[in-house]
Coordinates of C-alpha atoms in Angstrom, one line a residue:
M1 CA 30.3 -3.2 -4.5
T2 CA 30.0 -6.7 -3.0
V3 CA 27.3 -7.8 -0.7
K4 CA 29.8 -8.3 2.1
S5 CA 31.3 -4.8 1.7
F6 CA 27.8 -3.3 1.5
L7 CA 26.7 -4.9 4.7
L8 CA 29.9 -3.9 6.5
F9 CA 29.4 -0.3 5.4
S10 CA 25.7 -0.4 6.4
F11 CA 26.1 -1.8 9.9
T12 CA 29.2 -0.1 11.1
L13 CA 28.0 3.2 9.9
C14 CA 31.5 4.5 10.1
A15 CA 32.6 5.7 6.7
M16 CA 31.2 8.7 4.9
V17 CA 30.3 8.4 1.2
S18 CA 33.1 9.1 -1.3
C19 CA 32.8 12.4 -3.2
Q20 CA 31.1 12.1 -6.5
T21 CA 30.8 14.4 -9.5
K22 CA 28.2 14.8 -12.2
S23 CA 28.7 12.4 -15.0
E24 CA 29.1 13.6 -18.5
K25 CA 25.5 13.0 -19.3
K26 CA 23.5 16.2 -19.6
E27 CA 20.3 16.9 -17.7
P28 CA 17.2 16.2 -19.9
E29 CA 15.8 18.9 -22.1
K30 CA 12.3 18.1 -20.9
R31 CA 11.2 17.4 -17.4
P32 CA 12.3 13.9 -16.4
N33 CA 9.9 11.0 -16.1
I34 CA 9.5 9.6 -12.6
V35 CA 8.9 5.9 -11.7
F36 CA 8.3 5.2 -8.0
I37 CA 8.4 1.5 -7.0
L38 CA 7.0 0.7 -3.6
V39 CA 7.0 -2.8 -2.3
D40 CA 4.7 -3.8 0.5
D41 CA 6.4 -5.4 3.7
L42 CA 9.8 -5.9 2.0
G43 CA 12.4 -6.2 4.7
Y44 CA 15.8 -4.5 4.6
H45 CA 17.5 -7.9 4.0
D46 CA 15.0 -9.4 1.6
L47 CA 17.1 -8.6 -1.4
S48 CA 20.3 -10.4 -2.6
F49 CA 21.9 -7.0 -2.8
T50 CA 21.3 -6.2 0.8
G51 CA 22.6 -9.5 2.0
S52 CA 20.0 -12.2 1.7
P53 CA 21.6 -15.6 1.1
F54 CA 18.2 -17.1 0.2
Y55 CA 16.1 -14.8 -1.9
E56 CA 17.1 -14.0 -5.4
T57 CA 16.4 -10.5 -6.8
P58 CA 18.6 -9.9 -9.8
N59 CA 16.5 -7.1 -11.4
I60 CA 16.3 -5.1 -8.2
D61 CA 20.0 -5.8 -7.6
D62 CA 20.8 -4.3 -11.0
L63 CA 18.7 -1.2 -10.2
A64 CA 20.5 -0.8 -6.9
Q65 CA 23.8 -0.9 -8.7
E66 CA 22.7 1.9 -11.0
S67 CA 21.4 4.0 -8.1
M68 CA 22.6 5.8 -5.0
V69 CA 21.8 3.4 -2.2
F70 CA 21.0 5.1 1.1
T71 CA 22.2 2.5 3.7
Q72 CA 20.2 4.2 6.5
G73 CA 16.9 4.6 4.7
Y74 CA 13.7 4.5 6.8
A75 CA 10.0 4.1 6.3
A76 CA 8.0 6.8 8.1
S77 CA 6.1 4.1 10.1
R78 CA 6.4 0.4 11.1
V79 CA 3.1 -0.4 9.3
C80 CA 1.7 0.4 5.9
S81 CA -1.0 3.2 5.7
P82 CA 0.9 5.7 7.8
S83 CA 4.1 5.2 5.8
R84 CA 2.3 5.5 2.5
A85 CA 0.6 8.7 3.6
S86 CA 4.0 10.1 4.5
I87 CA 5.3 9.4 1.0
M88 CA 2.3 11.2 -0.5
T89 CA 2.3 14.2 1.8
G90 CA 5.9 14.7 2.9
K91 CA 4.8 14.7 6.6
F92 CA 5.5 12.5 9.5
T93 CA 2.7 10.4 10.7
A94 CA 1.8 12.3 13.8
R95 CA 1.4 15.4 11.7
H96 CA -0.9 14.0 9.0
G97 CA -2.8 11.9 11.6
I98 CA -2.8 8.4 10.0
T99 CA -0.8 6.6 12.6
D100 CA -2.1 3.0 12.1
W101 CA -3.1 0.9 9.2
I102 CA -6.5 2.0 8.1
G103 CA -9.0 -0.5 9.5
A104 CA -7.2 -1.3 12.7
A105 CA -9.2 -1.4 15.9
Y106 CA -8.8 1.4 18.4
G107 CA -10.3 2.7 21.6
E108 CA -12.7 0.3 23.4
D109 CA -13.1 -1.8 20.2
W110 CA -9.5 -3.0 20.8
R111 CA -10.9 -5.3 23.6
K112 CA -12.7 -7.3 20.9
T113 CA -9.3 -8.5 19.6
N114 CA -8.8 -10.4 22.9
R115 CA -5.3 -9.2 23.2
H116 CA -5.8 -8.2 26.9
D117 CA -3.4 -5.2 26.7
K118 CA -2.8 -2.5 29.2
L119 CA -3.7 0.4 26.9
L120 CA -6.5 1.3 24.5
P121 CA -4.9 2.4 21.2
A122 CA -5.5 6.0 20.0
D123 CA -7.8 6.9 17.2
Y124 CA -6.3 8.0 13.9
E125 CA -7.3 9.6 10.6
H126 CA -9.1 7.0 8.4
A127 CA -8.4 8.5 5.0
L128 CA -5.8 10.7 3.4
P129 CA -7.1 14.2 4.1
D130 CA -8.4 16.2 1.1
S131 CA -6.5 19.2 2.5
E132 CA -3.2 17.6 1.7
M133 CA -1.6 18.4 -1.7
T134 CA -0.2 15.0 -2.6
L135 CA 3.0 14.4 -4.5
A136 CA 0.8 13.3 -7.4
E137 CA -1.2 16.6 -7.3
A138 CA 2.0 18.7 -7.2
L139 CA 3.3 16.9 -10.3
K140 CA 0.0 16.9 -12.1
N141 CA -0.2 20.7 -11.6
E142 CA 3.1 20.9 -13.5
G143 CA 1.8 19.0 -16.5
Y144 CA 2.8 15.5 -15.5
K145 CA 0.6 12.5 -16.5
T146 CA 0.1 10.5 -13.4
F147 CA -0.6 6.8 -12.9
F148 CA -1.1 4.6 -9.8
G149 CA -1.1 0.8 -9.9
G150 CA -1.5 -1.6 -7.0
K151 CA -2.0 -1.2 -3.3
W152 CA -3.5 2.1 -2.0
H153 CA -4.9 1.6 1.5
L154 CA -5.4 5.3 2.2
G155 CA -9.1 5.4 2.3
S156 CA -12.3 4.0 0.8
K157 CA -14.3 5.3 -2.2
G158 CA -14.0 9.0 -2.4
S159 CA -10.4 8.8 -1.2
Y160 CA -9.0 6.6 -3.9
P161 CA -5.9 7.5 -6.0
E162 CA -8.0 9.3 -8.6
D163 CA -9.2 11.6 -5.8
H164 CA -5.7 12.6 -4.9
G165 CA -4.0 13.5 -8.1
F166 CA -3.7 10.3 -10.2
D167 CA -5.1 10.4 -13.7
V168 CA -5.2 6.6 -13.8
N169 CA -5.8 4.1 -11.0
V170 CA -5.4 0.4 -11.6
G171 CA -6.0 -1.8 -8.6
G172 CA -5.9 0.8 -5.8
W173 CA -8.7 0.7 -3.3
E174 CA -9.3 0.3 0.5
S175 CA -7.9 -3.2 0.9
G176 CA -4.5 -3.6 2.3
S177 CA -4.0 -7.1 1.0
P178 CA -4.7 -8.8 -2.3
K179 CA -8.2 -10.1 -1.9
G180 CA -8.4 -13.4 -3.7
G181 CA -4.6 -13.8 -3.7
Y182 CA -1.8 -13.2 -6.1
F183 CA -3.2 -15.3 -9.0
S184 CA -6.3 -14.5 -11.0
P185 CA -9.2 -14.7 -10.2
W186 CA -8.6 -12.0 -7.6
K187 CA -11.3 -9.8 -6.0
N188 CA -10.5 -6.2 -6.8
P189 CA -13.1 -3.8 -8.1
N190 CA -10.5 -1.7 -9.8
L191 CA -8.6 -4.5 -11.5
D192 CA -10.4 -6.9 -13.9
N193 CA -9.6 -10.6 -14.3
R194 CA -8.3 -11.5 -17.7
F195 CA -7.3 -15.2 -17.4
D196 CA -7.0 -17.7 -14.6
G197 CA -3.6 -17.9 -13.0
E198 CA -2.3 -14.5 -14.1
N199 CA 0.2 -13.2 -11.6
L200 CA -0.8 -10.0 -9.8
S201 CA 2.7 -8.5 -9.6
M202 CA 3.4 -9.0 -13.3
R203 CA 0.0 -7.7 -14.2
L204 CA 0.6 -4.5 -12.3
A205 CA 4.0 -4.1 -14.0
K206 CA 2.4 -4.6 -17.4
E207 CA -0.3 -2.0 -16.6
T208 CA 2.4 0.4 -15.6
A209 CA 4.3 -0.3 -18.7
D210 CA 1.2 0.2 -20.9
F211 CA 0.7 3.6 -19.3
I212 CA 4.3 4.5 -20.0
R213 CA 4.0 3.5 -23.7
K214 CA 0.9 5.6 -24.1
H215 CA 2.6 8.7 -22.5
K216 CA 6.2 8.2 -23.6
D217 CA 6.2 11.5 -25.4
S218 CA 5.0 13.4 -22.2
S219 CA 6.5 13.7 -18.8
F220 CA 4.9 11.1 -16.6
F221 CA 4.8 10.0 -12.9
A222 CA 4.1 6.3 -12.6
F223 CA 3.7 4.9 -9.1
L224 CA 3.9 1.1 -9.0
S225 CA 2.7 0.0 -5.6
F226 CA 3.0 -3.8 -5.3
Y227 CA 0.6 -5.7 -3.1
A228 CA 3.6 -8.1 -2.8
V229 CA 5.1 -9.2 -0.5
H230 CA 2.2 -8.8 1.9
G231 CA 0.3 -11.9 3.0
P232 CA -1.2 -14.2 2.0
I233 CA 2.1 -15.5 0.8
Q234 CA 1.7 -17.5 -2.4
T235 CA 3.8 -18.7 -5.3
A236 CA 3.9 -21.0 -8.2
Q237 CA 4.9 -24.6 -7.8
N238 CA 8.1 -24.3 -9.8
K239 CA 9.4 -21.5 -7.6
W240 CA 8.5 -23.4 -4.4
E241 CA 10.4 -26.4 -5.7
K242 CA 13.4 -24.2 -6.6
Y243 CA 13.6 -22.6 -3.1
R244 CA 12.8 -25.8 -1.2
A245 CA 15.8 -27.4 -2.9
K246 CA 17.9 -24.3 -2.1
A247 CA 17.0 -24.4 1.5
S248 CA 17.9 -28.1 1.7
K249 CA 21.2 -27.4 0.1
L250 CA 22.0 -24.5 2.5
G251 CA 21.0 -26.8 5.4
I252 CA 17.7 -26.7 7.2
K253 CA 18.0 -25.6 10.8
D254 CA 16.2 -27.5 13.5
R255 CA 14.7 -24.3 14.9
G256 CA 13.5 -21.2 13.1
Y257 CA 12.0 -19.1 15.8
K258 CA 12.7 -17.6 19.2
M259 CA 10.4 -15.6 21.5
E260 CA 10.5 -11.8 21.3
R261 CA 8.8 -9.8 24.0
V262 CA 5.3 -10.7 22.9
L263 CA 5.3 -13.2 20.0
P264 CA 7.7 -15.7 18.4
I265 CA 9.9 -14.1 15.8
R266 CA 11.5 -15.8 12.7
Q267 CA 15.3 -16.2 12.9
V268 CA 16.0 -17.7 9.4
Q269 CA 15.2 -16.9 5.8
D270 CA 14.1 -20.3 4.5
N271 CA 10.4 -20.1 3.6
P272 CA 10.3 -21.3 -0.1
I273 CA 6.8 -19.8 -0.6
Y274 CA 7.8 -16.4 0.5
A275 CA 11.0 -16.6 -1.5
G276 CA 8.9 -17.4 -4.6
L277 CA 6.7 -14.4 -3.9
V278 CA 9.7 -12.1 -3.7
E279 CA 11.0 -13.5 -7.0
H280 CA 7.6 -13.0 -8.7
M281 CA 7.9 -9.3 -7.6
D282 CA 11.4 -9.0 -8.9
D283 CA 10.4 -10.5 -12.2
A284 CA 7.8 -7.8 -12.5
V285 CA 10.4 -5.1 -11.7
G286 CA 12.6 -6.5 -14.5
Y287 CA 9.7 -6.3 -16.9
L288 CA 9.2 -2.6 -16.1
L289 CA 12.9 -1.7 -16.3
N290 CA 13.2 -3.5 -19.7
T291 CA 10.2 -1.5 -21.0
L292 CA 11.9 1.8 -20.1
E293 CA 15.0 0.6 -21.9
E294 CA 13.2 -0.7 -25.0
L295 CA 11.3 2.7 -25.3
G296 CA 14.6 4.6 -25.0
L297 CA 13.3 6.3 -21.8
D298 CA 15.8 5.0 -19.3
D299 CA 18.2 8.0 -19.7
N300 CA 15.4 10.5 -18.8
T301 CA 13.6 8.5 -16.1
I302 CA 14.3 8.9 -12.3
I303 CA 13.6 5.7 -10.5
L304 CA 12.9 5.5 -6.8
F305 CA 12.7 2.2 -4.9
T306 CA 11.7 1.4 -1.3
S307 CA 9.3 -0.4 1.0
D308 CA 6.6 0.8 3.4
N309 CA 7.8 -1.1 6.5
G310 CA 10.0 -3.9 7.6
G311 CA 9.6 -7.6 6.7
V312 CA 7.0 -9.7 8.5
A313 CA 9.0 -11.7 11.0
S314 CA 6.2 -12.0 13.6
G315 CA 2.4 -12.3 13.4
D316 CA 0.6 -12.3 10.1
N317 CA 2.5 -14.9 8.1
Y318 CA 5.8 -15.0 9.9
S319 CA 7.4 -14.7 6.4
T320 CA 11.0 -13.6 6.8
S321 CA 13.8 -12.7 9.1
N322 CA 15.3 -9.2 9.3
L323 CA 18.4 -10.3 11.2
P324 CA 20.8 -8.9 12.1
L325 CA 18.4 -6.0 12.5
R326 CA 16.1 -6.5 15.5
G327 CA 12.3 -7.0 15.0
G328 CA 10.3 -6.6 11.9
K329 CA 7.0 -5.1 10.6
G330 CA 5.1 -3.6 13.5
Y331 CA 8.1 -3.4 15.8
Q332 CA 9.8 -0.3 17.1
W333 CA 13.3 -1.5 16.4
E334 CA 15.3 -1.1 13.2
G335 CA 13.9 -4.3 11.6
G336 CA 10.5 -2.6 11.6
I337 CA 11.5 0.7 9.9
R338 CA 14.8 0.3 8.1
E339 CA 14.2 -0.3 4.4
P340 CA 15.9 -0.7 1.0
Y341 CA 16.1 2.9 -0.3
F342 CA 17.5 3.5 -3.8
V343 CA 17.4 6.6 -6.1
K344 CA 18.5 6.4 -9.7
V345 CA 19.1 9.7 -11.5
P346 CA 20.5 8.7 -14.9
W347 CA 22.3 12.0 -15.6
L348 CA 24.0 12.1 -12.3
N349 CA 26.9 9.8 -11.3
T350 CA 25.0 7.8 -8.8
K351 CA 26.0 4.5 -10.2
G352 CA 27.4 2.3 -7.4
M353 CA 27.3 5.0 -4.9
T354 CA 26.2 4.6 -1.2
H355 CA 25.4 7.2 1.4
D356 CA 25.0 6.8 5.2
Y357 CA 23.1 10.0 5.8
P358 CA 19.8 9.0 7.6
V359 CA 16.9 9.5 5.1
I360 CA 13.2 8.7 5.4
G361 CA 10.0 8.3 3.3
T362 CA 9.0 12.0 3.7
D363 CA 12.2 13.0 1.8
F364 CA 10.9 11.6 -1.5
Y365 CA 8.4 14.4 -2.1
P366 CA 10.8 17.4 -2.1
T367 CA 13.6 15.3 -3.7
I368 CA 11.4 14.5 -6.7
L369 CA 10.2 18.1 -7.1
D370 CA 13.8 19.3 -6.8
L371 CA 15.1 16.9 -9.4
A372 CA 12.3 17.9 -11.8
Q373 CA 13.2 21.5 -11.2
I374 CA 9.8 22.3 -9.7
E375 CA 9.6 24.8 -6.9
L376 CA 9.5 23.2 -3.5
I377 CA 6.4 23.5 -1.3
P378 CA 7.8 23.6 2.2
D379 CA 4.4 24.2 3.8
Q380 CA 3.3 20.9 2.4
H381 CA 6.3 18.5 2.7
T382 CA 7.1 19.9 6.1
D383 CA 9.1 16.9 7.4
G384 CA 10.9 16.1 4.1
L385 CA 14.3 17.2 2.9
S386 CA 15.5 17.3 -0.7
L387 CA 18.3 14.8 -1.2
K388 CA 19.3 16.3 -4.5
P389 CA 22.5 17.8 -3.0
L390 CA 23.6 14.3 -1.9
L391 CA 22.8 12.9 -5.3
E392 CA 24.9 15.6 -6.9
G393 CA 27.9 14.8 -4.8
Q394 CA 27.6 16.9 -1.6
Q395 CA 29.0 14.8 1.2
T396 CA 26.4 15.4 3.8
L397 CA 23.4 17.5 4.9
P398 CA 22.6 19.1 8.3
E399 CA 21.9 16.8 11.1
R400 CA 18.2 16.7 11.9
P401 CA 15.9 14.6 14.2
L402 CA 13.6 12.0 12.7
Y403 CA 10.3 11.1 14.5
W404 CA 8.0 8.1 14.5
H405 CA 4.7 7.9 16.5
Y406 CA 2.8 4.7 16.9
P407 CA 0.3 4.9 19.8
H408 CA -1.0 1.4 18.9
Y409 CA -0.3 -2.3 19.4
G410 CA 1.1 -4.0 16.3
N411 CA -0.4 -7.3 15.1
Q412 CA 3.2 -8.5 15.0
G413 CA 4.1 -7.8 18.6
G414 CA 5.2 -4.2 18.5
E415 CA 4.4 -2.0 21.5
P416 CA 2.8 1.5 21.7
S417 CA 5.8 3.8 21.5
S418 CA 7.3 6.9 19.9
I419 CA 10.8 7.3 18.6
I420 CA 13.4 10.0 17.9
R421 CA 16.6 9.4 16.1
E422 CA 19.2 12.2 16.1
G423 CA 22.7 11.5 14.9
H424 CA 23.6 8.0 15.9
W425 CA 21.3 8.1 19.0
K426 CA 17.9 6.4 18.9
L427 CA 15.4 6.8 21.8
I428 CA 12.3 4.7 22.1
H429 CA 9.6 6.0 24.5
Y430 CA 7.1 3.3 25.6
W431 CA 3.6 4.5 26.5
E432 CA 2.6 1.6 28.7
D433 CA 5.0 2.6 31.5
N434 CA 6.8 5.7 30.2
R435 CA 10.1 3.9 30.2
N436 CA 12.8 4.7 27.6
E437 CA 15.3 2.7 25.6
L438 CA 18.4 4.4 24.2
Y439 CA 20.6 2.8 21.5
D440 CA 23.8 3.9 20.0
L441 CA 23.3 2.8 16.4
Q442 CA 26.9 3.5 15.5
K443 CA 28.2 0.9 18.0
D444 CA 25.1 -1.2 18.3
P445 CA 23.0 -1.3 15.0
E446 CA 21.4 -4.5 16.2
E447 CA 20.0 -2.8 19.3
K448 CA 21.2 -5.4 21.7
Q449 CA 22.1 -3.0 24.6
D450 CA 19.8 -0.4 26.0
V451 CA 22.3 2.3 27.2
S452 CA 19.7 4.8 28.7
N453 CA 21.0 4.3 32.2
L454 CA 24.6 4.9 31.1
N455 CA 23.7 8.1 29.2
T456 CA 21.1 9.8 31.3
E457 CA 21.6 13.3 30.0
I458 CA 21.3 12.3 26.4
T459 CA 18.2 10.2 27.3
K460 CA 16.6 13.2 29.1
A461 CA 17.4 15.6 26.3
L462 CA 16.0 13.3 23.5
Q463 CA 12.9 12.5 25.5
L464 CA 12.2 16.2 26.0
K465 CA 12.7 17.0 22.3
L466 CA 10.4 14.1 21.4
M467 CA 7.7 15.2 23.8
Q468 CA 7.9 18.8 22.7
W469 CA 7.6 17.7 19.1
L470 CA 4.6 15.4 19.7
K471 CA 2.9 18.3 21.6
S472 CA 3.6 20.7 18.7
V473 CA 1.7 18.4 16.2
D474 CA -1.1 17.6 18.7
A475 CA -0.3 13.9 18.5
K476 CA -2.9 11.5 19.9
Q477 CA -2.0 9.2 22.7
P478 CA -3.3 5.8 23.9
V479 CA -5.1 5.6 27.3
K480 CA -5.1 3.1 30.1
D481 CA -7.7 0.3 29.8
T482 CA -9.6 0.4 33.1
L483 CA -10.9 -3.1 32.4
Y484 CA -7.4 -4.6 32.0
N485 CA -7.2 -8.1 33.4
D486 CA -3.6 -9.2 34.1
S487 CA -4.6 -12.9 34.6
L488 CA -6.1 -13.0 31.1
S489 CA -3.0 -11.3 29.7
Q490 CA -0.7 -13.9 31.4
K491 CA -2.9 -16.7 30.1
R492 CA -2.5 -15.4 26.5
K493 CA 1.3 -15.2 27.0
A494 CA 1.4 -18.8 28.2
Y495 CA -0.6 -20.0 25.2
I496 CA 1.8 -18.2 22.8
K497 CA 4.9 -19.9 24.4
S498 CA 3.3 -23.4 24.9
T499 CA 1.2 -23.7 21.8
L500 CA 1.8 -21.1 19.1
L501 CA 5.6 -21.3 19.1
P502 CA 5.8 -25.2 18.7
R503 CA 3.1 -25.0 16.0
L504 CA 5.0 -22.4 14.0
E505 CA 8.1 -24.6 14.2
Q506 CA 6.2 -27.6 12.8
E507 CA 4.6 -25.5 10.1
R508 CA 7.9 -24.2 9.0
L509 CA 9.3 -27.8 8.6
N510 CA 6.1 -28.9 6.8
V511 CA 6.5 -26.2 4.2
L512 CA 10.1 -27.3 3.6
S513 CA 9.1 -31.0 3.3
I514 CA 9.4 -32.6 -0.1
D515 CA 6.0 -34.0 0.5
F516 CA 4.4 -30.6 1.2
E517 CA 0.9 -30.3 -0.2
P518 CA -0.7 -26.9 -0.4
N519 CA -4.2 -26.2 -1.6
P520 CA -5.0 -28.3 -4.7
D521 CA -4.6 -25.2 -6.8
W522 CA -1.1 -23.7 -6.5
W523 CA -2.6 -20.3 -7.4
N524 CA -3.7 -20.3 -3.8
S525 CA -0.8 -22.0 -2.4
K526 CA -0.4 -21.0 1.2
V527 CA -2.4 -19.0 3.7
T528 CA -1.0 -19.2 7.2
T529 CA -2.7 -18.4 10.4
D530 CA -1.8 -15.7 13.0

């Protein structure tokens, strides 16, 4: 499948997947190995395979070609901790209670951020509850050796990976970003420094590969959770030079941003530092895939690949563009929640297959159990659905609603809102003023036209279903800030347009300049400001 045909398929959402049959390969005699690759903040179009003209990801592209690619794959949240908890539990965020990234301000503390917003964000669970039987625990109970490497961000000490079913934890702790950066020496109590300049993504891949070598004769579950491509964005000088030259060859645009509702948002993929960070991560994926092949384990290993939320187009490091999808990390639109979503099952004929059935991060839990021939636990993975029938060739599964709940303000410009998607309809309910937006994703995947006023009955029905579901899980809501000051809010908005936007444009051109000088040590090459 070419990139062009893949994108056409993905965005028109008009053709059902072709029938497929099982390949001649037999199912493995012992339970399959499972490798889960989770990339942090990777946008839907941050891969060559999904249409990026700028980033180069040959190893992930190869994996996609060997997998079933779900063109409408979603993260369970627009930010990291909630999405990760949903993968581990099989539950939507409002049900497990982690609705914002752990550490985010809420309630009256939100005023300390000087955002001057109308609402005070809701409280949320601050650690993965012990009451949840995680995916790792379910597999461990069936004899799997379990490994976690990389970003955790689901609680502090006492709620680390080893407290939730992982035999080995390398690098997972409460931090949501790579303290100290992507090149050793980093600052991580669960990952020692070996030599200055070592790349973090490759180190995590090697740790995962070492675990696999040690347990190659057992059934194992290895969860490689990259800190990449979360900020601070950093790369090596040779990769910056490569992508700076590529940006120049493609033609550097005069402007790279426009205003979204709250913040500027990046419109072009041309940041050579971020491109290098993406390639470092892809190199690490290649190392891990080569290890499986060298050990002769590739025919008995299920590989799953996804991201925890959309690419950072606003706020944080303004790293990438998710166009033609609207928004990015932290946003309520498709750019904030649509993700690369691949599943490779070697003994099934998934090679080169695509499917447009809407799937989500909660589906991984039952799918993995089902593929490993382990009895499902429906009381645990309540909001997940096994995708095994699709992987085996079934054309579709029953239509179901998908729910997102984010009663918070995103650092990137997203607004407190809840979402329901059912069929090709997507309704966003905003908590500031209780308005709704309705999008027909079949006709308008870029979410350019709110059609709520043209489809009032559909809007009412979806809002009712959304509200009933939120009530059923006792979802927490934001409240009005009685100290809200509109003049301060307007002053902040004026600053963003008059000062922040021009500064971002200049910074973008500086990074693309042949004379660009980062920190003296390229190991700490680029830390942008909010």
